[in-house]
Amino acid sequence: MAELDDPVRDLRERIAAASRVCVLTGAGMSAESGIATFRDALTGLWSRFDPARLASEEGFRADPQLVWDWYAERREGVRQAQPNAGHRALGDFARRRPGVLTVVSQNVDDLHQRAGNADTVRLHGDILADRWLEPCRRGRACDPAAAGIDRPPRCAECGNLVRPGVVWFGEMLPPGAIEAAERAARAAEVMLVVGTSGAVWPAAGLAATARRGGARVAIVNPHASEIDGEAHVVLRGTAAQLLPRLFG
Ligand code: APR
């Protein structure tokens, strides 16, 4: 009856009793920290930019300075942002219950890490990291972060361009990331999917993976997502409102 009366309390009790919890997060997790989501009709970045132009290698090669400047603006936004109550609830839980929680994020910000989930599985890379656009033709191991202040920075010796360390559309995920995420989803007794539209694979498939592994699957999102059907329970609310009640 608890579930019928109060799905939040039921889920909170399941999380408290679990020895393995996996939380998959998307851009909605950072929305209350002031970082725009991609597809939110009002503030979403995609409503103002052509994603194919900005978040792809061909877009970067076509106009390196435009793409570099867009990422520089987003990096500054990430640096100014603070983890919200949802991030803090997950970080505090990890401190109280070491080894129970695995956070898997599609986000390229560092708010989970700053809140205390240092081992967050980054599916789409790190916006604050630099990397070379090409493998170095001279086999050198130069540091992209030391490549100067051009927009984008370039290697003084071979002209290689620096690009942000994020996964662009059509690119492979970081080695091992999806495997680590699938391991955590399969092992989870409770799987929480927070703040994602479920539009991008393979991240969107993790809810079904967890469900097949026997997990109780719940979604936290103020709006409908493409993977609501994979959840046993959908909580219509925001990360900062609900996560403190579920993990507090
Ligand atoms: N709390 C929880 N969820 C929220 C909140 C909030 N405060 N605000 C918005 N949301 C939800 C929206 O309803 C939406 O379902 O967050 C979701 C954001 O969806 P997207 O903007 O599509 O972001 P995401 O699902 O993370 O996108 C996946 O697509 O563009 C690529 O690589 C990029 O990682 C990104 C991936």
mmCIF file of N, CA and C and ligand atoms in Angstrom, residues 26-29 31-32 37-40 46 106-107 124 169 194-198 200 220-224 237-239, ligand 1:
data_model
loop_
_atom_site.group_PDB
_atom_site.id
_atom_site.type_symbol
_atom_site.label_atom_id
_atom_site.label_comp_id
_atom_site.label_asym_id
_atom_site.label_seq_id
_atom_site.Cartn_x
_atom_site.Cartn_y
_atom_site.Cartn_z
ATOM 1 N N GLY A 26 20.936 13.347 -16.820
ATOM 2 C CA GLY A 26 21.029 14.114 -18.062
ATOM 3 C C GLY A 26 21.012 15.596 -17.724
ATOM 4 N N ALA A 27 20.873 16.404 -18.774
ATOM 5 C CA ALA A 27 21.027 17.857 -18.616
ATOM 6 C C ALA A 27 20.065 18.453 -17.584
ATOM 7 N N GLY A 28 18.908 17.807 -17.389
ATOM 8 C CA GLY A 28 17.954 18.323 -16.404
ATOM 9 C C GLY A 28 18.513 18.308 -14.991
ATOM 10 N N MET A 29 19.512 17.436 -14.757
ATOM 11 C CA MET A 29 20.125 17.363 -13.416
ATOM 12 C C MET A 29 20.800 18.709 -13.093
ATOM 13 N N ALA A 31 19.989 21.666 -14.561
ATOM 14 C CA ALA A 31 19.154 22.835 -14.920
ATOM 15 C C ALA A 31 19.002 23.782 -13.739
ATOM 16 N N GLU A 32 18.807 23.236 -12.517
ATOM 17 C CA GLU A 32 18.610 24.111 -11.338
ATOM 18 C C GLU A 32 19.930 24.696 -10.846
ATOM 19 N N THR A 37 19.574 23.179 -20.523
ATOM 20 C CA THR A 37 19.492 21.830 -21.095
ATOM 21 C C THR A 37 19.524 21.969 -22.621
ATOM 22 N N PHE A 38 19.685 20.861 -23.281
ATOM 23 C CA PHE A 38 19.822 20.908 -24.752
ATOM 24 C C PHE A 38 18.485 21.096 -25.430
ATOM 25 N N ARG A 39 17.493 20.402 -24.924
ATOM 26 C CA ARG A 39 16.246 20.340 -25.699
ATOM 27 C C ARG A 39 15.082 21.037 -25.015
ATOM 28 N N ASP A 40 15.391 21.746 -23.935
ATOM 29 C CA ASP A 40 14.294 22.447 -23.253
ATOM 30 C C ASP A 40 13.816 23.570 -24.171
ATOM 31 N N TRP A 46 19.901 24.173 -28.036
ATOM 32 C CA TRP A 46 19.685 23.805 -29.440
ATOM 33 C C TRP A 46 18.691 24.755 -30.084
ATOM 34 N N GLN A 106 25.348 11.820 -18.484
ATOM 35 C CA GLN A 106 25.499 12.269 -19.870
ATOM 36 C C GLN A 106 26.049 13.697 -19.888
ATOM 37 N N ASN A 107 26.108 14.311 -18.717
ATOM 38 C CA ASN A 107 26.495 15.712 -18.630
ATOM 39 C C ASN A 107 28.001 15.857 -18.712
ATOM 40 N N HIS A 124 29.688 11.202 -21.875
ATOM 41 C CA HIS A 124 29.874 12.131 -22.999
ATOM 42 C C HIS A 124 31.059 13.063 -22.808
ATOM 43 N N PHE A 169 28.414 14.486 -31.637
ATOM 44 C CA PHE A 169 27.476 13.600 -32.334
ATOM 45 C C PHE A 169 28.250 12.719 -33.308
ATOM 46 N N VAL A 194 17.352 10.478 -14.040
ATOM 47 C CA VAL A 194 17.035 11.852 -13.622
ATOM 48 C C VAL A 194 17.392 12.841 -14.727
ATOM 49 N N GLY A 195 16.387 13.601 -15.194
ATOM 50 C CA GLY A 195 16.672 14.767 -16.030
ATOM 51 C C GLY A 195 17.207 14.453 -17.393
ATOM 52 N N THR A 196 16.666 13.382 -18.031
ATOM 53 C CA THR A 196 17.090 13.125 -19.396
ATOM 54 C C THR A 196 15.873 12.863 -20.268
ATOM 55 N N SER A 197 15.943 13.358 -21.516
ATOM 56 C CA SER A 197 14.820 13.159 -22.443
ATOM 57 C C SER A 197 14.816 11.733 -22.994
ATOM 58 N N GLY A 198 15.917 11.007 -22.788
ATOM 59 C CA GLY A 198 15.994 9.634 -23.307
ATOM 60 C C GLY A 198 16.108 9.618 -24.821
ATOM 61 N N VAL A 200 18.979 10.158 -26.593
ATOM 62 C CA VAL A 200 20.303 9.814 -27.116
ATOM 63 C C VAL A 200 20.742 8.447 -26.598
ATOM 64 N N VAL A 220 12.835 10.544 -12.624
ATOM 65 C CA VAL A 220 12.572 11.864 -12.025
ATOM 66 C C VAL A 220 12.681 12.892 -13.142
ATOM 67 N N ASN A 221 11.541 13.506 -13.502
ATOM 68 C CA ASN A 221 11.549 14.455 -14.610
ATOM 69 C C ASN A 221 10.234 15.233 -14.562
ATOM 70 N N PRO A 222 10.283 16.564 -14.646
ATOM 71 C CA PRO A 222 9.012 17.312 -14.628
ATOM 72 C C PRO A 222 8.171 17.089 -15.883
ATOM 73 N N HIS A 223 8.794 16.571 -16.936
ATOM 74 C CA HIS A 223 8.051 16.340 -18.183
ATOM 75 C C HIS A 223 8.209 14.890 -18.637
ATOM 76 N N ALA A 224 7.400 14.513 -19.608
ATOM 77 C CA ALA A 224 7.484 13.156 -20.157
ATOM 78 C C ALA A 224 8.809 12.990 -20.907
ATOM 79 N N GLY A 237 8.709 15.663 -11.088
ATOM 80 C CA GLY A 237 9.289 16.719 -10.265
ATOM 81 C C GLY A 237 10.718 16.951 -10.716
ATOM 82 N N THR A 238 11.389 17.885 -10.030
ATOM 83 C CA THR A 238 12.754 18.237 -10.454
ATOM 84 C C THR A 238 13.804 17.550 -9.581
ATOM 85 N N ALA A 239 15.030 17.574 -10.084
ATOM 86 C CA ALA A 239 16.139 16.926 -9.366
ATOM 87 C C ALA A 239 16.342 17.546 -7.989
HETATM 88 N N1 APR B 1 14.978 18.354 -13.024
HETATM 89 C C1 APR B 1 14.871 17.182 -13.703
HETATM 90 N N2 APR B 1 14.683 17.108 -15.044
HETATM 91 C C2 APR B 1 14.619 18.269 -15.722
HETATM 92 C C3 APR B 1 14.723 19.536 -15.094
HETATM 93 C C4 APR B 1 14.915 19.543 -13.692
HETATM 94 N N3 APR B 1 15.025 20.703 -13.017
HETATM 95 N N4 APR B 1 14.624 20.501 -16.055
HETATM 96 C C5 APR B 1 14.468 19.856 -17.236
HETATM 97 N N5 APR B 1 14.457 18.524 -17.037
HETATM 98 C C6 APR B 1 14.346 17.465 -18.038
HETATM 99 C C7 APR B 1 13.602 17.833 -19.294
HETATM 100 O O1 APR B 1 12.216 17.567 -19.126
HETATM 101 C C8 APR B 1 14.228 16.868 -20.312
HETATM 102 O O2 APR B 1 13.526 15.624 -20.318
HETATM 103 O O3 APR B 1 15.669 17.198 -18.455
HETATM 104 C C9 APR B 1 15.629 16.639 -19.767
HETATM 105 C C10 APR B 1 16.710 17.311 -20.582
HETATM 106 O O4 APR B 1 16.721 16.646 -21.832
HETATM 107 P P1 APR B 1 17.830 17.037 -22.902
HETATM 108 O O5 APR B 1 17.921 18.527 -22.986
HETATM 109 O O6 APR B 1 17.531 16.217 -24.124
HETATM 110 O O7 APR B 1 19.197 16.562 -22.248
HETATM 111 P P2 APR B 1 19.752 15.089 -22.231
HETATM 112 O O8 APR B 1 18.643 14.090 -22.136
HETATM 113 O O9 APR B 1 20.804 15.047 -21.200
HETATM 114 O O10 APR B 1 20.455 14.981 -23.671
HETATM 115 C C11 APR B 1 21.212 13.807 -23.883
HETATM 116 O O11 APR B 1 22.024 14.670 -25.965
HETATM 117 O O12 APR B 1 22.590 16.616 -26.891
HETATM 118 C C12 APR B 1 23.104 15.427 -26.486
HETATM 119 O O13 APR B 1 25.211 14.873 -25.613
HETATM 120 C C13 APR B 1 24.081 15.676 -25.381
HETATM 121 O O14 APR B 1 24.252 14.608 -23.235
HETATM 122 C C14 APR B 1 23.341 15.185 -24.145
HETATM 123 C C15 APR B 1 22.407 14.141 -24.718
#
